[in-house]
CSV table of C-alpha atoms in Angstrom, one decimal:
chain,number,residue,atom,x,y,z
L,1,MET,CA,50.6,75.1,190.5
L,2,ALA,CA,50.8,76.6,187.0
L,3,GLY,CA,47.8,78.7,187.7
L,4,SER,CA,49.1,80.0,191.0
L,5,GLU,CA,52.5,80.8,189.5
L,6,SER,CA,50.9,82.7,186.6
L,7,SER,CA,48.7,84.6,189.0
L,8,SER,CA,51.6,85.7,191.1
L,9,ARG,CA,53.5,87.0,188.1
L,10,THR,CA,50.6,89.2,187.0
L,11,SER,CA,49.6,90.4,190.4
L,12,LYS,CA,50.3,94.0,191.3
L,13,VAL,CA,53.1,94.9,193.6
L,14,PRO,CA,51.9,96.8,196.6
L,15,ILE,CA,53.0,100.5,196.6
L,16,THR,CA,54.2,101.9,199.9
L,17,LYS,CA,52.7,105.3,200.5
L,18,SER,CA,54.8,108.1,201.8
L,19,LEU,CA,53.8,110.3,204.8
L,20,GLU,CA,52.7,113.0,202.4
L,21,ASP,CA,50.4,110.7,200.6
L,22,PHE,CA,48.3,110.3,203.7
L,23,VAL,CA,47.9,114.0,204.4
L,24,ILE,CA,47.7,115.4,200.9
L,25,ASP,CA,44.6,117.5,200.4
L,26,ARG,CA,43.6,115.9,197.1
L,27,LEU,CA,45.1,114.3,194.0
L,28,PRO,CA,45.5,116.3,190.8
L,29,ASN,CA,42.2,116.7,188.8
L,30,GLN,CA,40.3,115.2,191.7
L,31,SER,CA,37.0,116.6,192.9
L,32,PRO,CA,36.4,115.3,196.4
L,33,VAL,CA,32.9,115.1,198.0
L,34,HIS,CA,34.2,116.8,201.1
L,35,ASP,CA,36.8,119.5,201.5
L,36,LEU,CA,39.4,119.3,204.3
L,37,GLU,CA,41.5,122.4,204.9
L,38,VAL,CA,44.3,122.7,207.4
L,39,LYS,CA,45.4,126.2,208.5
L,40,LEU,CA,48.3,127.2,210.7
L,41,VAL,CA,47.5,130.4,212.5
L,42,ARG,CA,49.7,132.3,215.0
L,43,VAL,CA,48.2,132.6,218.5
L,44,LYS,CA,46.6,136.1,219.1
L,45,SER,CA,46.9,137.1,215.4
L,46,GLU,CA,43.9,138.6,213.5
L,47,GLU,CA,43.2,135.3,211.8
L,48,PHE,CA,43.3,133.5,215.2
L,49,GLU,CA,40.9,136.0,216.8
L,50,ALA,CA,38.5,135.7,213.8
L,51,THR,CA,38.0,132.0,214.7
L,52,TYR,CA,38.3,132.4,218.5
L,53,GLU,CA,34.6,131.8,219.2
L,54,GLN,CA,34.5,128.7,217.1
L,55,THR,CA,37.7,127.4,218.7
L,56,CYS,CA,36.4,127.9,222.2
L,57,ALA,CA,33.1,126.1,221.3
L,58,VAL,CA,35.0,123.0,220.0
L,59,TYR,CA,37.3,123.0,223.0
L,60,ALA,CA,34.5,123.1,225.5
L,61,LYS,CA,32.5,120.4,223.6
L,62,TYR,CA,35.6,118.2,223.6
L,63,GLN,CA,36.5,118.6,227.2
L,64,MET,CA,33.0,117.9,228.4
L,65,ALA,CA,32.5,114.9,226.2
L,66,VAL,CA,36.0,113.3,226.4
L,67,HIS,CA,37.3,114.4,229.8
L,68,LYS,CA,34.0,114.9,231.6
L,69,ASP,CA,34.8,118.5,232.5
L,70,ARG,CA,32.2,120.8,234.0
L,71,PRO,CA,31.2,123.8,231.9
L,72,ASP,CA,33.1,126.1,234.3
L,73,ASP,CA,36.2,124.1,233.9
L,74,CYS,CA,36.4,124.7,230.1
L,75,ASP,CA,35.0,128.2,229.6
L,76,LYS,CA,36.7,130.9,227.5
L,77,LEU,CA,38.8,132.0,230.5
L,78,GLN,CA,40.2,128.5,231.2
L,79,PHE,CA,40.8,128.0,227.5
L,80,ARG,CA,42.8,131.2,227.1
L,81,ARG,CA,44.9,130.4,230.2
L,82,PHE,CA,45.5,126.8,229.1
L,83,LEU,CA,46.1,127.1,225.3
L,84,VAL,CA,46.4,130.7,224.3
L,85,ASP,CA,48.5,132.7,226.9
L,86,SER,CA,52.1,131.9,226.4
L,87,PRO,CA,55.5,133.4,227.4
L,88,LEU,CA,56.7,132.7,223.8
L,89,GLU,CA,57.1,135.7,221.5
L,90,HIS,CA,56.6,135.5,217.8
L,91,ILE,CA,60.0,136.0,216.1
L,92,THR,CA,60.6,136.2,212.3
L,93,GLY,CA,63.6,137.0,210.2
L,94,PRO,CA,66.9,135.2,209.3
L,95,GLY,CA,67.0,131.6,210.5
L,96,ALA,CA,63.3,131.4,211.2
L,97,PRO,CA,60.8,129.3,209.2
L,98,PRO,CA,58.2,131.1,207.0
L,99,MET,CA,55.6,131.2,209.8
L,100,GLY,CA,58.2,132.3,212.4
L,101,PHE,CA,58.9,130.9,215.9
L,102,GLY,CA,56.2,131.0,218.6
L,103,SER,CA,52.9,129.5,219.6
L,104,PHE,CA,50.4,128.3,216.9
L,105,HIS,CA,47.1,126.6,216.4
L,106,GLN,CA,46.8,124.1,213.5
L,107,GLN,CA,43.1,124.3,212.5
L,108,TYR,CA,41.2,121.6,210.7
L,109,PHE,CA,38.2,122.7,208.6
L,110,LEU,CA,35.8,120.2,207.1
L,111,ASN,CA,33.6,121.9,204.4
L,112,GLY,CA,34.3,125.2,206.1
L,113,LYS,CA,33.5,124.0,209.6
L,114,LEU,CA,36.1,124.0,212.3
L,115,ILE,CA,36.3,120.4,213.6
L,116,ALA,CA,39.7,120.1,215.3
L,117,VAL,CA,42.7,122.1,216.6
L,118,GLY,CA,46.3,121.1,217.3
L,119,VAL,CA,48.2,123.4,219.6
L,120,LEU,CA,51.9,123.5,219.0
L,121,ASP,CA,55.0,125.6,219.7
L,122,ILE,CA,57.5,126.1,216.9
L,123,LEU,CA,61.0,126.6,218.4
L,124,PRO,CA,64.5,126.9,217.0
L,125,CYS,CA,65.4,123.4,218.1
L,126,CYS,CA,62.1,121.5,217.6
L,127,ILE,CA,58.3,121.5,217.3
L,128,SER,CA,56.5,120.6,220.5
L,129,SER,CA,52.9,119.2,220.4
L,130,VAL,CA,51.1,120.9,223.3
L,131,TYR,CA,47.5,119.7,223.0
L,132,PHE,CA,44.9,118.4,220.5
L,133,PHE,CA,41.1,118.6,220.7
L,134,TYR,CA,38.3,117.9,218.3
L,135,ASP,CA,34.5,118.0,217.8
L,136,PRO,CA,33.4,114.6,219.3
L,137,ASP,CA,30.8,114.4,216.5
L,138,TYR,CA,33.7,113.6,214.1
L,139,SER,CA,35.5,111.1,216.3
L,140,PHE,CA,34.9,108.4,213.6
L,141,LEU,CA,37.4,110.2,211.4
L,142,SER,CA,40.3,109.3,213.7
L,143,LEU,CA,41.4,112.9,213.8
L,144,GLY,CA,44.1,112.3,216.4
L,145,VAL,CA,45.9,110.0,214.1
L,146,TYR,CA,45.5,112.3,211.1
L,147,SER,CA,46.8,115.3,213.2
L,148,ALA,CA,49.9,113.3,214.2
L,149,LEU,CA,50.6,112.5,210.5
L,150,SER,CA,50.1,116.2,209.6
L,151,PHE,CA,52.2,117.3,212.5
L,152,ALA,CA,55.0,114.9,211.5
L,153,THR,CA,54.8,116.1,207.8
L,154,MET,CA,55.3,119.7,208.8
L,155,TYR,CA,58.2,118.8,211.1
L,156,LEU,CA,59.8,116.8,208.3
L,157,HIS,CA,59.5,119.7,205.8
L,158,LEU,CA,61.1,122.2,208.2
L,159,PHE,CA,63.8,119.7,209.2
L,160,LEU,CA,64.8,119.0,205.6
L,161,GLN,CA,64.8,122.8,204.9
L,162,GLY,CA,67.5,123.1,207.7
L,163,THR,CA,65.2,125.2,209.9
L,164,LEU,CA,65.1,122.6,212.7
L,165,LEU,CA,68.3,120.9,213.6
L,166,TYR,CA,67.3,119.2,216.9
L,167,THR,CA,69.3,115.9,217.5
L,168,VAL,CA,69.7,113.8,220.5
L,169,THR,CA,72.9,111.9,221.2
L,170,SER,CA,73.3,109.2,223.8
L,171,LYS,CA,75.2,105.9,223.9
L,172,ASN,CA,71.9,104.1,223.7
L,173,CYS,CA,70.6,105.9,220.6
L,174,PHE,CA,72.1,107.1,217.4
L,175,ASN,CA,71.8,110.8,216.3
L,176,TYR,CA,68.2,111.2,215.1
L,177,SER,CA,65.8,114.0,214.6
L,178,ARG,CA,63.0,113.9,217.1
L,179,LEU,CA,59.3,114.7,217.0
L,180,LEU,CA,58.2,115.6,220.5
L,181,HIS,CA,54.7,114.3,221.3
L,182,GLY,CA,54.9,115.4,225.0
L,183,PHE,CA,54.2,113.2,228.0
L,184,TYR,CA,53.5,109.5,227.7
L,185,ILE,CA,51.4,108.1,230.5
L,186,HIS,CA,51.3,104.3,230.2
L,187,SER,CA,48.4,103.8,232.6
L,188,CYS,CA,46.2,106.4,230.8
L,189,SER,CA,44.3,105.0,227.8
L,190,LYS,CA,44.0,108.5,226.3
L,191,MET,CA,47.8,108.9,226.3
L,192,ARG,CA,49.1,105.4,225.2
L,193,TYR,CA,48.3,106.0,221.6
L,194,LYS,CA,51.6,108.0,221.4
L,195,GLY,CA,53.5,104.7,221.5
L,196,ASN,CA,51.8,103.4,218.4
L,197,TYR,CA,54.0,105.6,216.1
L,198,GLU,CA,57.3,103.8,215.3
L,199,PRO,CA,60.1,104.1,216.1
L,200,SER,CA,59.2,105.5,219.6
L,201,TYR,CA,61.4,106.1,222.6
L,202,LEU,CA,60.8,107.0,226.2
L,203,SER,CA,63.2,108.9,228.4
L,204,CYS,CA,64.4,106.9,231.4
L,205,PRO,CA,63.3,108.9,234.6
L,206,GLU,CA,66.7,108.1,236.2
L,207,THR,CA,69.4,108.2,233.5
L,208,TYR,CA,67.4,110.3,231.0
L,209,ASN,CA,68.7,108.0,228.2
L,210,TRP,CA,66.3,107.3,225.3
L,211,ILE,CA,64.9,103.7,225.6
L,212,PRO,CA,62.8,101.9,222.9
L,213,ILE,CA,59.2,101.8,223.9
L,214,GLU,CA,59.0,98.0,223.2
L,215,GLN,CA,61.6,97.5,225.9
L,216,SER,CA,59.8,99.8,228.3
L,217,ARG,CA,56.2,98.5,228.1
L,218,PRO,CA,56.7,95.3,230.1
L,219,LYS,CA,58.2,97.3,233.0
L,220,LEU,CA,55.4,99.9,232.9
L,221,ASP,CA,52.8,97.1,232.9
L,222,LEU,CA,54.1,96.1,236.3
L,223,ASN,CA,54.8,99.4,237.9
L,224,LYS,CA,53.6,103.0,237.1
L,225,TYR,CA,57.1,104.2,237.9
L,226,SER,CA,60.0,102.2,236.7
L,227,ARG,CA,63.7,102.6,235.7
L,228,LEU,CA,63.7,101.9,232.0
L,229,ASP,CA,67.4,101.9,231.4
L,230,GLU,CA,68.9,98.5,232.0
L,231,SER,CA,72.5,99.7,232.1
L,232,ASP,CA,74.5,100.1,235.3
L,233,GLU,CA,74.6,103.9,234.8
L,234,GLU,CA,73.9,105.7,238.1
L,235,ALA,CA,70.8,107.9,238.4
L,236,LEU,CA,71.4,111.5,237.8
L,237,GLN,CA,70.7,113.9,240.7
L,238,ALA,CA,69.3,117.4,240.2
L,239,SER,CA,68.8,120.4,242.4
L,240,THR,CA,67.6,124.0,242.2
L,241,GLU,CA,71.2,125.0,241.3
L,242,ASP,CA,70.7,123.4,237.9
L,243,VAL,CA,67.5,125.3,237.2
L,244,LEU,CA,67.3,128.2,234.8
L,245,VAL,CA,64.3,130.6,235.1
L,246,LEU,CA,62.7,133.0,232.7
L,247,PHE,CA,61.6,136.1,234.7
L,248,GLU,CA,60.6,139.5,233.3
L,249,ARG,CA,62.0,138.5,229.9
L,250,GLN,CA,65.4,137.6,231.4
L,251,ALA,CA,67.0,134.1,231.7
L,252,MET,CA,68.7,133.6,235.0
L,253,PRO,CA,69.8,130.9,237.5
L,254,TYR,CA,67.1,130.1,240.1
L,255,GLN,CA,69.3,131.4,242.9
L,256,LEU,CA,69.3,134.9,241.3
L,257,TYR,CA,65.6,134.8,240.7
L,258,ALA,CA,64.9,133.8,244.3
L,259,ALA,CA,67.1,136.6,245.5
L,260,ILE,CA,65.5,139.4,243.5
L,261,SER,CA,61.9,138.2,243.7
L,262,ASP,CA,61.9,137.0,247.3
L,263,ALA,CA,60.2,133.8,246.0
L,264,ASP,CA,59.1,131.1,248.4
L,265,ASP,CA,58.9,128.2,246.0
L,266,ARG,CA,62.2,126.3,246.5
L,267,ASP,CA,60.5,123.0,247.4
L,268,GLU,CA,58.4,123.2,244.2
L,269,VAL,CA,61.4,124.0,242.0
L,270,GLN,CA,63.4,121.2,243.6
L,271,GLU,CA,60.7,118.8,242.7
L,272,TYR,CA,60.7,120.2,239.2
L,273,ALA,CA,64.4,119.7,238.9
L,274,GLU,CA,64.2,116.1,240.0
L,275,LEU,CA,61.4,115.4,237.5
L,276,VAL,CA,63.2,116.8,234.4
L,277,GLY,CA,66.7,116.0,235.5
L,278,PRO,CA,69.9,118.1,235.6
L,279,VAL,CA,70.6,118.1,231.9
L,280,VAL,CA,67.1,119.4,230.9
L,281,SER,CA,66.7,121.8,233.8
L,282,SER,CA,69.9,123.6,232.8
L,283,ARG,CA,68.7,124.0,229.2
L,284,MET,CA,65.0,124.6,229.6
L,285,LEU,CA,63.6,127.9,231.1
L,286,LEU,CA,61.2,127.6,234.0
L,287,TYR,CA,58.7,130.5,233.5
L,288,ARG,CA,58.0,132.6,236.5
L,289,SER,CA,55.7,135.7,236.5
L,290,GLY,CA,56.5,136.9,240.0
């Protein structure tokens, strides 16, 4: 007993690491064996174009190894359409963060070699994670987890600087700054990792209230589609009248877009409105090129 008590008194108290501790490049006066460098480059900038060939190669290798794509499905043209071309414009100036608003690639270099890329949009209200891919030869490094921590660290810095002020309010959730990891697909093993970061919430597909993921998982285990909100609140209905469209650099209601463009996509836009809900469809711009 005495020995155990003495041991407990002299044992070291565990130190909880901060988020920054996990993603810091190196400690002071430390000479690491390997050098990991993370760069944030604006899409279509000179720095981006200088690494374009390397990025395309890593993307194709990832898609074929992880998602079993054919070479034609992940060539340079498909890559540019998927992760380079964007309606977002690069905006700098008062109110913008140092890198500006727009589309960016977060590049991970190990000993000078590009091994992973995180694609993200930096917006006035939030940062949105678009996609992440890596060289499968380095999968043992758990690069997806590291990128999520790096992504969260960048968001936290911008939020604390007052650049990003995105909050969500609902009667089921207190005001809280949110990191958007995109779609969560419970039945897809490649997507379920997003729920491992706590606290995590899912948007109910009927009321659009934020529901803790721990409460949602049992329902999703039984059915791919499930109402997550256990309240008596009625499901919100949406229509094309709620939708805002971005067309030729102008934001407009869908009815106006349909009239001036002679578009024949009302059924598709109605489905979009029902998926995102009336609140989001009246705030988010649906991009149309013609």
